[in-house]
Amino acid sequence: MPEASIPSPTVSYFKLGPLTIHFYALTMLCAIVFAVLILTLRWKRWGGTFDQVLDFTLAAVPCGLVAARIYNCLTVPWDYFPPTGSPINILKVWNGGMAIFGSLMGGAIAIALVGKHKKIPSLLLADAVAPGLLVAQAFGRLGNWFNQELYGLPTTWPIGLKLNGANAIGKFETCYTDLPCPDPQTHLFQPTFLYSIILCLSGAILLTIFGNRFQKKLKTGQIFALYLMYYGAGRAVIEEIRINSSIYFLGLRINTWAAIVSVILGVILFI
């Protein structure tokens, strides 16, 4: 194993009295807070109010979280249903399993319904929240690092991720491919969480700069369309590096197809 590598956390939670605080949950909380803060700043700059942001947030956040969990349960059913899984695992959200594509669908439905009720263009709000979504997703990937899950194929690169096998929630992912099962103690793995963080933070910066520079030329919904295309394209590449179990269709992972659909929807929305 190369001497240079990315270490994994030795713990994924801490105790606060009788409570167990999981770092994954904290990263999800940070994701929501930063997304709302960025949305608020952009929305108020565009002439909106915080009350409007609050209305959308109170609808989109719970719908997005529930949809994210449902999507994950449907696309990784063996973790949650017999004979290999247990339905009780559905409630164990601290172990990971909050899928961004499900979150986007749930949040989009909530925003569309609230927008129609409040007579506010939902696509305009989608434009405002797009950079914040990417920042939120970066926090989510940090949660994957704490859980040591959703990493990539074995690698000899010096930026490879070294697993702490005793505490890795996703330690069995090393055997989920048709390749020989690599030993976490002697192999490094592609740090897909890091690739995703770089992708998301870079995208947030680019969308903000592009949106500010061409604000008068862009049509409503085009910033969000760029988000769909940008993230979808990047996710499709990263998804194919991952080692965790997945449903396959026509030789591609199910989330790769979801990413491709994201790109297509982005193109349609942009034009």
mmCIF file of C-alpha atoms in Angstrom:
data_model
loop_
_atom_site.group_PDB
_atom_site.id
_atom_site.type_symbol
_atom_site.label_atom_id
_atom_site.label_comp_id
_atom_site.label_asym_id
_atom_site.label_seq_id
_atom_site.Cartn_x
_atom_site.Cartn_y
_atom_site.Cartn_z
ATOM 1 C CA MET A 1 0.000 0.000 0.000
ATOM 2 C CA PRO A 2 1.407 3.449 -0.889
ATOM 3 C CA GLU A 3 2.496 5.512 2.101
ATOM 4 C CA ALA A 4 0.547 8.562 0.907
ATOM 5 C CA SER A 5 -3.207 8.192 1.212
ATOM 6 C CA ILE A 6 -6.363 9.868 2.470
ATOM 7 C CA PRO A 7 -7.139 8.593 5.977
ATOM 8 C CA SER A 8 -10.627 7.630 7.077
ATOM 9 C CA PRO A 9 -12.190 8.881 10.320
ATOM 10 C CA THR A 10 -11.673 6.675 13.350
ATOM 11 C CA VAL A 11 -15.190 7.472 14.613
ATOM 12 C CA SER A 12 -18.506 8.291 12.932
ATOM 13 C CA TYR A 13 -20.372 9.577 15.996
ATOM 14 C CA PHE A 14 -19.979 10.947 19.510
ATOM 15 C CA LYS A 15 -21.997 10.739 22.710
ATOM 16 C CA LEU A 16 -23.761 13.704 24.294
ATOM 17 C CA GLY A 17 -25.253 12.349 27.489
ATOM 18 C CA PRO A 18 -27.767 9.668 26.475
ATOM 19 C CA LEU A 19 -27.761 10.881 22.875
ATOM 20 C CA THR A 20 -25.658 9.484 20.038
ATOM 21 C CA ILE A 21 -24.780 12.233 17.563
ATOM 22 C CA HIS A 22 -23.753 10.893 14.156
ATOM 23 C CA PHE A 23 -21.472 13.018 11.991
ATOM 24 C CA TYR A 24 -23.518 11.997 8.944
ATOM 25 C CA ALA A 25 -26.566 13.643 10.518
ATOM 26 C CA LEU A 26 -24.552 16.778 11.288
ATOM 27 C CA THR A 27 -23.398 17.040 7.681
ATOM 28 C CA MET A 28 -27.035 16.728 6.541
ATOM 29 C CA LEU A 29 -28.005 19.514 8.945
ATOM 30 C CA CYS A 30 -25.173 21.714 7.654
ATOM 31 C CA ALA A 31 -26.290 20.952 4.103
ATOM 32 C CA ILE A 32 -29.804 22.218 4.802
ATOM 33 C CA VAL A 33 -28.603 25.317 6.675
ATOM 34 C CA PHE A 34 -26.152 26.394 3.968
ATOM 35 C CA ALA A 35 -28.622 25.718 1.158
ATOM 36 C CA VAL A 36 -31.240 27.891 2.879
ATOM 37 C CA LEU A 37 -28.708 30.646 3.627
ATOM 38 C CA ILE A 38 -27.517 30.798 0.028
ATOM 39 C CA LEU A 39 -31.088 30.677 -1.258
ATOM 40 C CA THR A 40 -32.099 33.503 1.085
ATOM 41 C CA LEU A 41 -29.227 35.750 -0.010
ATOM 42 C CA ARG A 42 -29.932 35.201 -3.690
ATOM 43 C CA TRP A 43 -33.724 35.380 -3.389
ATOM 44 C CA LYS A 44 -33.691 38.653 -1.424
ATOM 45 C CA ARG A 45 -31.230 40.131 -3.914
ATOM 46 C CA TRP A 46 -33.738 39.283 -6.641
ATOM 47 C CA GLY A 47 -36.512 41.111 -4.795
ATOM 48 C CA GLY A 48 -38.022 38.218 -2.839
ATOM 49 C CA THR A 49 -38.675 37.937 0.897
ATOM 50 C CA PHE A 50 -37.509 35.628 3.652
ATOM 51 C CA ASP A 51 -41.115 34.611 4.321
ATOM 52 C CA GLN A 52 -41.265 33.219 0.788
ATOM 53 C CA VAL A 53 -38.035 31.300 1.361
ATOM 54 C CA LEU A 54 -39.458 29.941 4.603
ATOM 55 C CA ASP A 55 -42.642 28.760 2.876
ATOM 56 C CA PHE A 56 -40.655 26.899 0.250
ATOM 57 C CA THR A 57 -38.164 25.501 2.773
ATOM 58 C CA LEU A 58 -40.822 24.110 5.116
ATOM 59 C CA ALA A 59 -42.307 22.213 2.186
ATOM 60 C CA ALA A 60 -39.213 21.238 0.201
ATOM 61 C CA VAL A 61 -36.955 20.006 3.020
ATOM 62 C CA PRO A 62 -39.237 17.301 4.490
ATOM 63 C CA CYS A 63 -40.469 16.244 1.050
ATOM 64 C CA GLY A 64 -36.905 16.099 -0.239
ATOM 65 C CA LEU A 65 -35.671 14.047 2.723
ATOM 66 C CA VAL A 66 -38.525 11.544 2.544
ATOM 67 C CA ALA A 67 -38.191 11.188 -1.228
ATOM 68 C CA ALA A 68 -34.413 10.766 -0.904
ATOM 69 C CA ARG A 69 -34.930 7.860 1.476
ATOM 70 C CA ILE A 70 -37.666 6.255 -0.615
ATOM 71 C CA TYR A 71 -35.504 6.464 -3.743
ATOM 72 C CA ASN A 72 -32.608 4.801 -1.952
ATOM 73 C CA CYS A 73 -34.812 2.019 -0.584
ATOM 74 C CA LEU A 74 -36.163 1.301 -4.061
ATOM 75 C CA THR A 75 -32.775 1.327 -5.784
ATOM 76 C CA VAL A 76 -30.907 -0.646 -3.098
ATOM 77 C CA PRO A 77 -33.746 -2.934 -1.918
ATOM 78 C CA TRP A 78 -31.459 -5.692 -0.607
ATOM 79 C CA ASP A 79 -30.391 -3.411 2.251
ATOM 80 C CA TYR A 80 -33.957 -2.907 3.461
ATOM 81 C CA PHE A 81 -36.084 -5.904 2.553
ATOM 82 C CA PRO A 82 -35.852 -9.714 3.055
ATOM 83 C CA PRO A 83 -34.107 -11.995 2.543
ATOM 84 C CA THR A 84 -30.875 -9.984 2.816
ATOM 85 C CA GLY A 85 -32.128 -6.854 4.580
ATOM 86 C CA SER A 86 -34.577 -5.721 7.234
ATOM 87 C CA PRO A 87 -37.302 -3.034 7.017
ATOM 88 C CA ILE A 88 -36.011 -1.604 10.298
ATOM 89 C CA ASN A 89 -32.972 -0.402 8.337
ATOM 90 C CA ILE A 90 -35.227 2.125 6.604
ATOM 91 C CA LEU A 91 -35.290 4.102 9.858
ATOM 92 C CA LYS A 92 -31.507 3.989 10.330
ATOM 93 C CA VAL A 93 -30.811 7.106 8.284
ATOM 94 C CA TRP A 94 -27.560 7.719 10.177
ATOM 95 C CA ASN A 95 -26.076 4.807 8.226
ATOM 96 C CA GLY A 96 -26.429 6.785 5.004
ATOM 97 C CA GLY A 97 -28.804 6.280 2.138
ATOM 98 C CA MET A 98 -30.143 9.745 1.277
ATOM 99 C CA ALA A 99 -30.193 9.808 -2.525
ATOM 100 C CA ILE A 100 -29.868 13.194 -4.222
ATOM 101 C CA PHE A 101 -31.998 12.227 -7.213
ATOM 102 C CA GLY A 102 -34.872 11.307 -4.914
ATOM 103 C CA SER A 103 -34.363 14.526 -2.986
ATOM 104 C CA LEU A 104 -34.521 16.555 -6.198
ATOM 105 C CA MET A 105 -37.772 14.907 -7.239
ATOM 106 C CA GLY A 106 -39.410 15.371 -3.843
ATOM 107 C CA GLY A 107 -38.189 18.933 -3.501
ATOM 108 C CA ALA A 108 -39.264 19.819 -7.037
ATOM 109 C CA ILE A 109 -42.807 18.580 -6.426
ATOM 110 C CA ALA A 110 -43.032 20.560 -3.183
ATOM 111 C CA ILE A 111 -41.667 23.739 -4.780
ATOM 112 C CA ALA A 112 -44.035 23.426 -7.744
ATOM 113 C CA LEU A 113 -47.067 23.038 -5.465
ATOM 114 C CA VAL A 114 -46.077 25.890 -3.144
ATOM 115 C CA GLY A 115 -45.175 28.093 -6.110
ATOM 116 C CA LYS A 116 -48.575 27.516 -7.671
ATOM 117 C CA HIS A 117 -50.341 28.244 -4.370
ATOM 118 C CA LYS A 118 -48.291 31.388 -3.661
ATOM 119 C CA LYS A 119 -48.259 32.475 -7.330
ATOM 120 C CA ILE A 120 -44.449 32.511 -7.413
ATOM 121 C CA PRO A 121 -42.571 31.100 -10.448
ATOM 122 C CA SER A 122 -41.099 27.822 -9.191
ATOM 123 C CA LEU A 123 -38.382 27.869 -11.865
ATOM 124 C CA LEU A 124 -37.200 31.247 -10.595
ATOM 125 C CA LEU A 125 -36.793 29.765 -7.144
ATOM 126 C CA ALA A 126 -35.004 26.769 -8.669
ATOM 127 C CA ASP A 127 -32.534 29.203 -10.256
ATOM 128 C CA ALA A 128 -31.965 30.842 -6.888
ATOM 129 C CA VAL A 129 -31.397 27.591 -5.016
ATOM 130 C CA ALA A 130 -29.162 25.850 -7.597
ATOM 131 C CA PRO A 131 -25.750 26.964 -6.206
ATOM 132 C CA GLY A 132 -26.968 26.230 -2.679
ATOM 133 C CA LEU A 133 -27.968 22.726 -3.720
ATOM 134 C CA LEU A 134 -24.434 22.026 -4.888
ATOM 135 C CA VAL A 135 -22.964 23.292 -1.613
ATOM 136 C CA ALA A 136 -25.462 21.114 0.263
ATOM 137 C CA GLN A 137 -24.442 18.096 -1.813
ATOM 138 C CA ALA A 138 -20.795 18.731 -0.952
ATOM 139 C CA PHE A 139 -21.681 18.490 2.743
ATOM 140 C CA GLY A 140 -23.542 15.270 2.019
ATOM 141 C CA ARG A 141 -20.443 13.740 0.461
ATOM 142 C CA LEU A 142 -18.472 14.686 3.549
ATOM 143 C CA GLY A 143 -20.996 12.564 5.422
ATOM 144 C CA ASN A 144 -20.089 9.643 3.146
ATOM 145 C CA TRP A 145 -16.466 10.082 4.221
ATOM 146 C CA PHE A 146 -17.407 9.902 7.904
ATOM 147 C CA ASN A 147 -19.412 6.739 7.210
ATOM 148 C CA GLN A 148 -16.678 5.313 4.940
ATOM 149 C CA GLU A 149 -19.246 4.454 2.284
ATOM 150 C CA LEU A 150 -19.815 4.923 -1.447
ATOM 151 C CA TYR A 151 -16.103 4.871 -2.233
ATOM 152 C CA GLY A 152 -14.686 3.791 -5.562
ATOM 153 C CA LEU A 153 -12.707 0.970 -7.092
ATOM 154 C CA PRO A 154 -9.272 -0.044 -5.782
ATOM 155 C CA THR A 155 -6.481 2.302 -6.812
ATOM 156 C CA THR A 156 -2.730 2.735 -6.446
ATOM 157 C CA TRP A 157 -2.970 6.526 -6.644
ATOM 158 C CA PRO A 158 -1.459 8.426 -3.684
ATOM 159 C CA ILE A 159 -4.821 10.161 -3.167
ATOM 160 C CA GLY A 160 -6.464 6.794 -2.561
ATOM 161 C CA LEU A 161 -8.772 6.402 0.421
ATOM 162 C CA LYS A 162 -7.550 4.167 3.232
ATOM 163 C CA LEU A 163 -10.428 2.487 5.054
ATOM 164 C CA ASN A 164 -10.584 1.974 8.777
ATOM 165 C CA GLY A 165 -12.233 -1.425 8.409
ATOM 166 C CA ALA A 166 -13.429 -1.729 11.995
ATOM 167 C CA ASN A 167 -15.586 1.404 11.758
ATOM 168 C CA ALA A 168 -16.526 1.491 8.078
ATOM 169 C CA ILE A 169 -20.297 1.362 7.690
ATOM 170 C CA GLY A 170 -19.812 0.546 4.025
ATOM 171 C CA LYS A 171 -16.967 -1.927 4.549
ATOM 172 C CA PHE A 172 -18.821 -4.720 2.759
ATOM 173 C CA GLU A 173 -18.969 -2.601 -0.390
ATOM 174 C CA THR A 174 -15.521 -3.956 -1.236
ATOM 175 C CA CYS A 175 -17.187 -7.231 -2.262
ATOM 176 C CA TYR A 176 -20.105 -5.820 -4.241
ATOM 177 C CA THR A 177 -18.497 -6.040 -7.680
ATOM 178 C CA ASP A 178 -17.603 -9.011 -9.858
ATOM 179 C CA LEU A 179 -13.915 -8.255 -9.263
ATOM 180 C CA PRO A 180 -11.897 -10.176 -6.662
ATOM 181 C CA CYS A 181 -12.770 -8.859 -3.203
ATOM 182 C CA PRO A 182 -9.965 -6.415 -2.222
ATOM 183 C CA ASP A 183 -8.735 -6.367 1.354
ATOM 184 C CA PRO A 184 -9.402 -2.930 2.949
ATOM 185 C CA GLN A 185 -6.254 -3.349 5.025
ATOM 186 C CA THR A 186 -3.972 -3.652 2.002
ATOM 187 C CA HIS A 187 -5.784 -1.659 -0.703
ATOM 188 C CA LEU A 188 -6.618 1.981 -1.288
ATOM 189 C CA PHE A 189 -9.877 3.014 -2.933
ATOM 190 C CA GLN A 190 -10.933 5.838 -5.218
ATOM 191 C CA PRO A 191 -12.079 8.728 -2.961
ATOM 192 C CA THR A 192 -15.308 9.367 -4.848
ATOM 193 C CA PHE A 193 -16.540 11.520 -1.963
ATOM 194 C CA LEU A 194 -13.665 13.924 -2.667
ATOM 195 C CA TYR A 195 -14.310 13.944 -6.410
ATOM 196 C CA SER A 196 -17.950 14.791 -5.686
ATOM 197 C CA ILE A 197 -17.052 17.570 -3.242
ATOM 198 C CA ILE A 198 -14.745 19.162 -5.826
ATOM 199 C CA LEU A 199 -17.418 18.767 -8.507
ATOM 200 C CA CYS A 200 -20.118 20.356 -6.350
ATOM 201 C CA LEU A 201 -18.133 23.269 -4.918
ATOM 202 C CA SER A 202 -16.656 24.111 -8.324
ATOM 203 C CA GLY A 203 -20.144 23.988 -9.805
ATOM 204 C CA ALA A 204 -21.554 26.295 -7.134
ATOM 205 C CA ILE A 205 -18.867 28.874 -7.907
ATOM 206 C CA LEU A 206 -19.293 28.560 -11.670
ATOM 207 C CA LEU A 207 -23.088 28.826 -11.529
ATOM 208 C CA THR A 208 -22.877 31.916 -9.331
ATOM 209 C CA ILE A 209 -20.341 33.642 -11.585
ATOM 210 C CA PHE A 210 -22.168 32.669 -14.774
ATOM 211 C CA GLY A 211 -25.530 33.692 -13.369
ATOM 212 C CA ASN A 212 -24.268 37.093 -12.231
ATOM 213 C CA ARG A 213 -22.441 37.781 -15.478
ATOM 214 C CA PHE A 214 -25.290 36.840 -17.807
ATOM 215 C CA GLN A 215 -28.246 37.572 -15.541
ATOM 216 C CA LYS A 216 -29.970 39.848 -18.059
ATOM 217 C CA LYS A 217 -29.549 37.373 -20.917
ATOM 218 C CA LEU A 218 -30.604 34.198 -19.124
ATOM 219 C CA LYS A 219 -34.211 33.068 -19.157
ATOM 220 C CA THR A 220 -35.986 31.843 -16.045
ATOM 221 C CA GLY A 221 -35.005 28.246 -15.360
ATOM 222 C CA GLN A 222 -31.756 28.269 -17.315
ATOM 223 C CA ILE A 223 -29.490 28.457 -14.261
ATOM 224 C CA PHE A 224 -31.233 25.401 -12.831
ATOM 225 C CA ALA A 225 -30.960 23.752 -16.244
ATOM 226 C CA LEU A 226 -27.196 24.304 -16.143
ATOM 227 C CA TYR A 227 -27.150 22.736 -12.689
ATOM 228 C CA LEU A 228 -28.922 19.637 -13.998
ATOM 229 C CA MET A 229 -26.534 19.311 -16.936
ATOM 230 C CA TYR A 230 -23.385 20.022 -14.935
ATOM 231 C CA TYR A 231 -24.116 17.765 -11.991
ATOM 232 C CA GLY A 232 -25.641 15.038 -14.146
ATOM 233 C CA ALA A 233 -22.572 14.834 -16.385
ATOM 234 C CA GLY A 234 -20.151 14.791 -13.460
ATOM 235 C CA ARG A 235 -22.194 12.302 -11.477
ATOM 236 C CA ALA A 236 -22.431 9.921 -14.433
ATOM 237 C CA VAL A 237 -18.630 9.688 -14.524
ATOM 238 C CA ILE A 238 -18.182 9.357 -10.753
ATOM 239 C CA GLU A 239 -21.016 6.836 -10.450
ATOM 240 C CA GLU A 240 -19.258 4.392 -12.773
ATOM 241 C CA ILE A 241 -16.188 4.463 -10.504
ATOM 242 C CA ARG A 242 -18.137 3.437 -7.410
ATOM 243 C CA ILE A 243 -17.804 -0.050 -5.988
ATOM 244 C CA ASN A 244 -21.044 -0.285 -3.968
ATOM 245 C CA SER A 245 -23.918 -2.529 -5.014
ATOM 246 C CA SER A 246 -26.324 -1.238 -7.634
ATOM 247 C CA ILE A 247 -29.121 -2.247 -9.953
ATOM 248 C CA TYR A 248 -27.777 -2.411 -13.510
ATOM 249 C CA PHE A 249 -29.685 -1.673 -16.705
ATOM 250 C CA LEU A 250 -28.113 -2.111 -20.149
ATOM 251 C CA GLY A 251 -24.692 -2.336 -18.540
ATOM 252 C CA LEU A 252 -24.944 0.917 -16.566
ATOM 253 C CA ARG A 253 -25.689 1.551 -12.901
ATOM 254 C CA ILE A 254 -29.185 2.825 -12.109
ATOM 255 C CA ASN A 255 -27.852 6.149 -10.805
ATOM 256 C CA THR A 256 -25.808 6.586 -13.962
ATOM 257 C CA TRP A 257 -29.080 6.448 -15.869
ATOM 258 C CA ALA A 258 -30.584 8.939 -13.422
ATOM 259 C CA ALA A 259 -27.633 11.247 -14.088
ATOM 260 C CA ILE A 260 -28.112 10.892 -17.851
ATOM 261 C CA VAL A 261 -31.803 11.758 -17.451
ATOM 262 C CA SER A 262 -30.727 14.803 -15.438
ATOM 263 C CA VAL A 263 -28.548 15.982 -18.324
ATOM 264 C CA ILE A 264 -31.344 15.438 -20.846
ATOM 265 C CA LEU A 265 -33.867 17.334 -18.702
ATOM 266 C CA GLY A 266 -31.346 20.131 -18.293
ATOM 267 C CA VAL A 267 -30.868 20.426 -22.051
ATOM 268 C CA ILE A 268 -34.637 20.476 -22.642
ATOM 269 C CA LEU A 269 -35.153 23.105 -19.941
ATOM 270 C CA PHE A 270 -32.291 25.268 -21.210
ATOM 271 C CA ILE A 271 -33.478 25.439 -24.805
#
